[in-house]
Short mmCIF file of N, CA, C and O in Angstrom, two decimals:
data_model
loop_
_atom_site.label_atom_id
_atom_site.label_comp_id
_atom_site.label_asym_id
_atom_site.label_seq_id
_atom_site.Cartn_x
_atom_site.Cartn_y
_atom_site.Cartn_z
N MET A 12 -1.83 1.38 -40.36
CA MET A 12 -1.39 2.70 -39.47
C MET A 12 -0.38 1.97 -38.43
O MET A 12 0.92 2.90 -38.06
N THR A 13 -0.84 0.57 -37.82
CA THR A 13 0.56 0.68 -36.36
C THR A 13 2.12 0.06 -37.26
O THR A 13 3.11 1.21 -36.51
N ARG A 14 2.64 0.15 -38.05
CA ARG A 14 3.59 -0.46 -38.89
C ARG A 14 4.33 1.30 -39.15
O ARG A 14 5.10 1.45 -39.03
N MET A 15 3.77 1.55 -39.29
CA MET A 15 3.77 3.71 -39.94
C MET A 15 4.48 4.46 -38.36
O MET A 15 5.77 5.06 -38.11
N LYS A 16 3.38 3.68 -37.49
CA LYS A 16 3.70 4.28 -36.02
C LYS A 16 4.87 4.05 -35.74
O LYS A 16 5.84 4.73 -34.99
N GLY A 17 5.05 2.68 -35.67
CA GLY A 17 6.03 1.73 -35.14
C GLY A 17 7.99 2.50 -35.60
O GLY A 17 8.19 3.19 -35.37
N PHE A 18 7.63 2.94 -37.11
CA PHE A 18 8.27 3.17 -38.05
C PHE A 18 8.45 4.56 -37.31
O PHE A 18 10.20 5.14 -36.78
N VAL A 19 7.80 5.37 -36.91
CA VAL A 19 8.04 7.17 -36.62
C VAL A 19 8.67 6.84 -35.22
O VAL A 19 9.60 7.19 -35.08
N LYS A 20 8.08 5.69 -34.36
CA LYS A 20 8.51 6.07 -32.80
C LYS A 20 10.06 5.11 -33.05
O LYS A 20 11.26 5.39 -32.34
N ARG A 21 10.82 4.43 -34.15
CA ARG A 21 11.71 3.67 -33.98
C ARG A 21 12.95 4.63 -34.69
O ARG A 21 14.14 4.81 -33.92
N PHE A 22 12.37 5.80 -35.58
CA PHE A 22 13.26 7.03 -36.14
C PHE A 22 12.53 7.83 -36.77
O PHE A 22 11.95 8.03 -38.06
N PRO A 23 12.70 8.24 -35.57
CA PRO A 23 11.94 10.12 -35.01
C PRO A 23 12.41 11.02 -36.13
O PRO A 23 11.89 11.35 -37.33
N LEU A 24 13.67 10.56 -36.55
CA LEU A 24 14.88 11.95 -36.99
C LEU A 24 14.90 11.75 -38.80
O LEU A 24 14.64 12.97 -39.40
N VAL A 25 14.86 9.97 -39.14
CA VAL A 25 14.60 9.83 -40.78
C VAL A 25 13.41 10.33 -41.12
O VAL A 25 12.67 10.85 -42.11
N ALA A 26 11.93 10.05 -40.48
CA ALA A 26 10.87 9.99 -40.08
C ALA A 26 10.24 11.80 -40.67
O ALA A 26 9.47 12.35 -41.19
N PHE A 27 10.48 12.00 -39.87
CA PHE A 27 11.11 13.93 -39.92
C PHE A 27 11.21 14.47 -40.66
O PHE A 27 10.77 15.51 -41.28
N PHE A 28 12.58 14.26 -41.86
CA PHE A 28 12.88 14.99 -42.61
C PHE A 28 11.93 13.91 -43.98
O PHE A 28 12.15 15.10 -44.77
N ILE A 29 11.66 13.05 -44.00
CA ILE A 29 10.56 12.82 -45.20
C ILE A 29 9.25 13.15 -45.10
O ILE A 29 9.30 13.81 -45.50
N LEU A 30 8.91 13.63 -44.04
CA LEU A 30 7.56 14.30 -43.72
C LEU A 30 8.02 15.58 -43.90
O LEU A 30 7.20 16.45 -44.65
N ALA A 31 8.71 16.21 -43.96
CA ALA A 31 9.15 17.73 -43.80
C ALA A 31 9.00 18.00 -45.47
O ALA A 31 8.83 19.03 -46.12
N PHE A 32 10.01 17.27 -45.99
CA PHE A 32 10.05 17.56 -47.81
C PHE A 32 9.18 16.60 -47.90
O PHE A 32 8.63 17.56 -49.49
N VAL A 33 8.20 16.16 -47.90
CA VAL A 33 6.85 15.55 -48.46
C VAL A 33 5.93 17.23 -48.37
O VAL A 33 5.26 17.66 -48.89
N ILE A 34 5.72 17.59 -47.44
CA ILE A 34 5.11 18.72 -46.97
C ILE A 34 5.50 20.05 -47.96
O ILE A 34 4.65 20.71 -48.57
N SER A 35 6.59 20.19 -47.14
CA SER A 35 7.23 21.27 -48.38
C SER A 35 6.69 21.41 -49.80
O SER A 35 6.30 21.96 -50.62
N TRP A 36 7.44 20.48 -50.48
CA TRP A 36 7.46 20.52 -52.02
C TRP A 36 6.47 19.41 -52.12
O TRP A 36 5.90 20.10 -53.16
N GLY A 37 4.90 18.51 -51.54
CA GLY A 37 3.88 18.53 -51.90
C GLY A 37 3.14 20.05 -51.97
O GLY A 37 2.44 20.08 -53.13
N CYS A 38 3.43 21.08 -51.42
CA CYS A 38 2.86 21.97 -51.04
C CYS A 38 3.01 23.30 -52.70
O CYS A 38 2.09 23.85 -52.76
N VAL A 39 4.21 23.13 -52.07
CA VAL A 39 5.14 24.10 -53.30
C VAL A 39 4.07 23.21 -54.85
O VAL A 39 4.39 24.32 -55.81
N LEU A 40 4.31 21.92 -54.78
CA LEU A 40 3.75 21.74 -56.44
C LEU A 40 2.48 22.17 -57.00
O LEU A 40 1.77 22.10 -57.55
N MET A 41 1.46 22.41 -55.54
CA MET A 41 0.43 22.59 -55.58
C MET A 41 0.40 23.79 -55.46
O MET A 41 -0.83 24.09 -56.47
N ILE A 42 0.85 24.77 -55.27
CA ILE A 42 0.57 26.09 -55.60
C ILE A 42 1.13 26.69 -56.87
O ILE A 42 0.52 27.38 -57.92
N ILE A 43 2.46 26.00 -57.15
CA ILE A 43 3.07 26.22 -58.34
C ILE A 43 2.66 25.34 -59.84
O ILE A 43 2.24 26.45 -60.62
N GLY A 44 2.44 24.30 -59.39
CA GLY A 44 1.30 23.49 -60.46
C GLY A 44 0.59 23.78 -60.71
O GLY A 44 -0.46 24.28 -61.69
N GLY A 45 -0.52 23.12 -59.79
CA GLY A 45 -1.83 24.15 -59.94
C GLY A 45 -2.43 22.99 -60.90
O GLY A 45 -2.16 22.10 -61.16
N PRO A 46 -3.60 23.78 -61.05
CA PRO A 46 -4.90 23.04 -61.93
C PRO A 46 -3.66 23.36 -64.00
O PRO A 46 -4.17 22.40 -64.52
N SER A 47 -2.59 23.89 -63.84
CA SER A 47 -2.30 24.48 -64.79
C SER A 47 -1.43 23.29 -65.93
O SER A 47 -0.93 23.33 -66.57
N GLY A 48 -0.63 22.56 -64.69
CA GLY A 48 -0.30 21.77 -64.82
C GLY A 48 1.78 22.13 -64.23
O GLY A 48 1.69 23.62 -63.94
N ILE A 49 2.59 21.63 -64.26
CA ILE A 49 3.95 22.55 -63.43
C ILE A 49 4.60 22.70 -64.65
O ILE A 49 5.45 23.83 -64.11
N LEU A 50 4.31 22.71 -65.89
CA LEU A 50 5.34 23.20 -67.22
C LEU A 50 4.90 24.56 -67.12
O LEU A 50 3.85 24.74 -68.14
N VAL A 51 4.71 25.29 -66.00
CA VAL A 51 4.01 26.81 -66.63
C VAL A 51 5.13 27.72 -66.87
O VAL A 51 6.82 27.05 -66.68
N PRO A 52 4.93 28.40 -67.53
CA PRO A 52 5.85 29.64 -67.60
C PRO A 52 6.31 30.72 -66.89
O PRO A 52 5.69 30.68 -65.96
N TYR A 53 7.23 30.79 -66.41
CA TYR A 53 7.99 31.72 -65.69
C TYR A 53 6.84 32.90 -65.01
O TYR A 53 6.98 33.38 -64.07
N LYS A 54 6.48 33.60 -66.29
CA LYS A 54 5.52 35.08 -65.74
C LYS A 54 4.50 34.73 -64.96
O LYS A 54 3.92 35.41 -64.03
N GLU A 55 4.09 33.45 -65.77
CA GLU A 55 2.38 32.95 -64.91
C GLU A 55 2.75 32.25 -63.05
O GLU A 55 2.50 32.31 -62.36
N ALA A 56 4.22 31.62 -63.14
CA ALA A 56 4.35 31.42 -61.91
C ALA A 56 5.17 32.03 -60.97
O ALA A 56 5.16 32.21 -59.65
N GLN A 57 5.59 33.57 -61.58
CA GLN A 57 6.70 34.26 -60.66
C GLN A 57 5.71 35.09 -59.29
O GLN A 57 5.94 35.06 -58.21
N PRO A 58 4.41 35.12 -59.80
CA PRO A 58 3.34 35.88 -58.44
C PRO A 58 3.15 34.88 -57.37
O PRO A 58 2.86 35.15 -56.33
N LEU A 59 3.35 33.53 -58.01
CA LEU A 59 3.04 32.66 -56.89
C LEU A 59 4.68 32.39 -56.18
O LEU A 59 4.13 31.25 -55.16
N ILE A 60 5.61 32.49 -56.30
CA ILE A 60 7.22 32.26 -56.12
C ILE A 60 6.70 32.88 -54.49
O ILE A 60 7.40 31.91 -53.04
N PRO A 61 6.08 33.87 -53.90
CA PRO A 61 6.25 34.04 -52.36
C PRO A 61 5.31 33.07 -51.58
O PRO A 61 5.82 32.30 -50.19
N ALA A 62 4.21 32.76 -52.10
CA ALA A 62 3.54 31.52 -51.67
C ALA A 62 4.35 30.29 -51.63
O ALA A 62 3.84 29.47 -50.53
N ALA A 63 5.20 29.80 -52.41
CA ALA A 63 5.80 29.13 -52.55
C ALA A 63 6.75 29.02 -51.24
O ALA A 63 7.41 27.67 -50.77
N ILE A 64 7.54 29.70 -50.90
CA ILE A 64 7.94 30.00 -50.16
C ILE A 64 8.27 30.19 -48.68
O ILE A 64 8.82 28.90 -47.83
N VAL A 65 6.51 30.42 -48.12
CA VAL A 65 5.92 30.61 -47.31
C VAL A 65 5.98 29.15 -46.96
O VAL A 65 5.75 28.37 -46.18
N ALA A 66 4.93 28.31 -48.01
CA ALA A 66 5.34 26.54 -48.01
C ALA A 66 6.04 26.01 -47.70
O ALA A 66 6.22 25.06 -46.92
N MET A 67 7.09 26.73 -47.91
CA MET A 67 8.14 25.69 -47.60
C MET A 67 8.73 25.78 -46.87
O MET A 67 9.29 24.95 -46.01
N LEU A 68 8.34 27.04 -45.83
CA LEU A 68 8.63 27.08 -44.43
C LEU A 68 8.16 26.51 -43.32
O LEU A 68 8.62 26.34 -42.48
N ILE A 69 6.87 26.40 -43.80
CA ILE A 69 5.55 25.34 -42.73
C ILE A 69 6.25 24.47 -42.87
O ILE A 69 5.60 23.65 -41.90
N GLY A 70 6.86 23.73 -43.90
CA GLY A 70 6.90 22.39 -44.12
C GLY A 70 7.69 21.95 -42.80
O GLY A 70 7.11 20.49 -41.93
N PRO A 71 8.64 21.85 -41.74
CA PRO A 71 9.27 20.91 -40.60
C PRO A 71 8.61 21.85 -39.77
O PRO A 71 8.70 21.02 -38.75
N ALA A 72 7.81 22.97 -39.78
CA ALA A 72 7.05 23.50 -38.80
C ALA A 72 6.37 22.18 -38.10
O ALA A 72 5.58 21.91 -37.03
N ALA A 73 5.22 22.18 -39.09
CA ALA A 73 4.10 21.09 -39.14
C ALA A 73 4.49 19.62 -39.16
O ALA A 73 4.02 18.69 -38.33
N ALA A 74 5.64 19.47 -39.92
CA ALA A 74 6.39 18.09 -39.67
C ALA A 74 6.83 17.73 -37.98
O ALA A 74 6.22 16.55 -37.34
N GLY A 75 6.97 18.85 -38.09
CA GLY A 75 7.35 18.78 -36.19
C GLY A 75 6.83 18.94 -35.32
O GLY A 75 6.37 17.94 -34.18
N ILE A 76 5.45 19.25 -35.33
CA ILE A 76 4.02 19.09 -34.41
C ILE A 76 3.27 17.81 -35.07
O ILE A 76 3.20 17.46 -33.93
N LEU A 77 3.49 17.00 -36.07
CA LEU A 77 2.71 16.33 -35.87
C LEU A 77 3.28 14.89 -35.59
O LEU A 77 2.88 13.83 -34.94
N LEU A 78 4.75 14.99 -35.59
CA LEU A 78 5.87 14.08 -34.93
C LEU A 78 5.81 13.74 -33.61
O LEU A 78 5.63 12.68 -33.27
N THR A 79 5.91 14.81 -32.58
CA THR A 79 5.14 15.44 -31.58
C THR A 79 4.37 14.91 -31.30
O THR A 79 3.99 13.93 -29.79
N VAL A 80 3.31 14.65 -31.65
CA VAL A 80 1.59 13.83 -31.71
C VAL A 80 2.04 12.89 -31.10
O VAL A 80 1.36 12.12 -30.68
N VAL A 81 2.42 12.04 -32.81
CA VAL A 81 2.38 10.66 -33.00
C VAL A 81 3.76 10.33 -31.88
O VAL A 81 3.16 8.96 -31.84
N VAL A 82 4.40 10.13 -32.01
CA VAL A 82 5.52 10.01 -30.70
C VAL A 82 5.10 10.09 -28.89
O VAL A 82 5.42 9.30 -28.76
N SER A 83 5.14 11.37 -28.81
CA SER A 83 4.52 11.90 -27.47
C SER A 83 3.01 12.49 -27.21
O SER A 83 2.59 12.20 -26.03
N GLY A 84 2.24 11.92 -28.09
CA GLY A 84 0.96 12.32 -27.61
C GLY A 84 0.74 13.65 -27.26
O GLY A 84 1.36 14.30 -27.50
N ARG A 85 -0.75 14.20 -26.90
CA ARG A 85 -0.76 15.13 -26.03
C ARG A 85 -0.30 15.61 -25.18
O ARG A 85 0.35 17.01 -24.94
N GLU A 86 0.25 14.60 -24.12
CA GLU A 86 1.43 15.21 -23.15
C GLU A 86 2.43 16.06 -23.72
O GLU A 86 3.09 17.11 -23.32
N GLY A 87 3.73 15.24 -24.88
CA GLY A 87 4.30 15.70 -25.41
C GLY A 87 3.99 17.36 -26.34
O GLY A 87 4.84 18.08 -26.20
N LEU A 88 2.56 17.85 -26.98
CA LEU A 88 2.70 18.50 -28.05
C LEU A 88 2.20 19.70 -26.17
O LEU A 88 2.65 20.81 -26.40
N ARG A 89 1.55 19.09 -24.93
CA ARG A 89 1.40 20.59 -23.91
C ARG A 89 2.54 20.40 -23.78
O ARG A 89 3.27 21.85 -23.52
N GLU A 90 3.88 19.91 -23.51
CA GLU A 90 5.02 20.09 -22.80
C GLU A 90 5.70 21.23 -23.45
O GLU A 90 6.07 22.39 -23.44
N GLN A 91 5.60 20.33 -25.53
CA GLN A 91 6.19 21.13 -26.27
C GLN A 91 5.66 22.95 -26.28
O GLN A 91 6.52 24.11 -26.43
N LEU A 92 4.64 22.72 -26.20
CA LEU A 92 3.40 24.50 -25.59
C LEU A 92 4.40 25.21 -24.47
O LEU A 92 4.12 26.82 -24.98
N SER A 93 4.05 24.74 -23.39
CA SER A 93 4.49 24.64 -22.45
C SER A 93 5.85 25.65 -22.49
O SER A 93 5.78 26.66 -21.64
N GLY A 94 6.71 25.42 -23.12
CA GLY A 94 7.98 25.72 -23.77
C GLY A 94 7.98 27.34 -24.13
O GLY A 94 8.82 28.39 -23.59
N LEU A 95 6.79 27.66 -24.66
CA LEU A 95 6.49 28.76 -25.27
C LEU A 95 6.12 29.88 -24.30
O LEU A 95 6.14 31.32 -24.56
N ARG A 96 5.36 29.13 -23.18
CA ARG A 96 4.95 30.37 -22.33
C ARG A 96 6.25 30.69 -21.34
O ARG A 96 5.72 31.47 -20.02
N ARG A 97 6.81 29.78 -21.00
CA ARG A 97 7.87 29.67 -19.40
C ARG A 97 8.68 30.35 -19.86
O ARG A 97 9.91 30.40 -21.18
N TRP A 98 9.23 31.63 -19.11
CA TRP A 98 10.06 32.68 -19.26
C TRP A 98 11.38 32.53 -18.50
O TRP A 98 11.20 32.36 -17.34
N ARG A 99 12.12 32.02 -19.00
CA ARG A 99 13.76 31.33 -18.59
C ARG A 99 14.48 33.06 -17.94
O ARG A 99 15.02 32.72 -17.11
N GLU A 100 14.30 34.15 -18.48
CA GLU A 100 15.67 34.52 -18.15
C GLU A 100 13.92 36.01 -18.00
O GLU A 100 13.40 36.76 -17.84
N GLY A 101 14.84 37.30 -17.53
CA GLY A 101 14.16 38.57 -16.83
C GLY A 101 13.38 39.43 -18.28
O GLY A 101 14.40 39.27 -18.74
N ALA A 102 13.01 40.03 -18.05
CA ALA A 102 12.64 41.24 -19.03
C ALA A 102 13.56 41.98 -18.97
O ALA A 102 13.41 42.22 -20.07
N GLY A 103 14.42 42.63 -18.54
CA GLY A 103 15.85 43.14 -18.51
C GLY A 103 16.22 42.75 -19.53
O GLY A 103 17.26 43.63 -20.28
N TRP A 104 16.66 41.38 -19.70
CA TRP A 104 17.76 40.60 -20.32
C TRP A 104 17.41 40.83 -21.45
O TRP A 104 18.28 40.63 -22.41
N TYR A 105 15.80 40.56 -22.25
CA TYR A 105 15.22 40.88 -23.51
C TYR A 105 15.70 42.30 -23.92
O TYR A 105 15.73 42.90 -25.22
#
């Protein structure tokens, strides 16, 4: 685990892209592939496409949160989430 953490801290951007790709496509393969296998007919896979798209969108967000925790710990996550609560502009601007 120490080697993996060292790699992530040394190359965070590369780790982000790898992790986002693995999470996104792993979820898509689990949703569409499922127990019946990857080579399913289009008619069977068509209802699953919206869930697969959502899984692809969750991948980069989950990778960002995971890498923030690995690289910066709880303090980094707290700082990242505090930016969501801090308003930089007045309500009239919005």
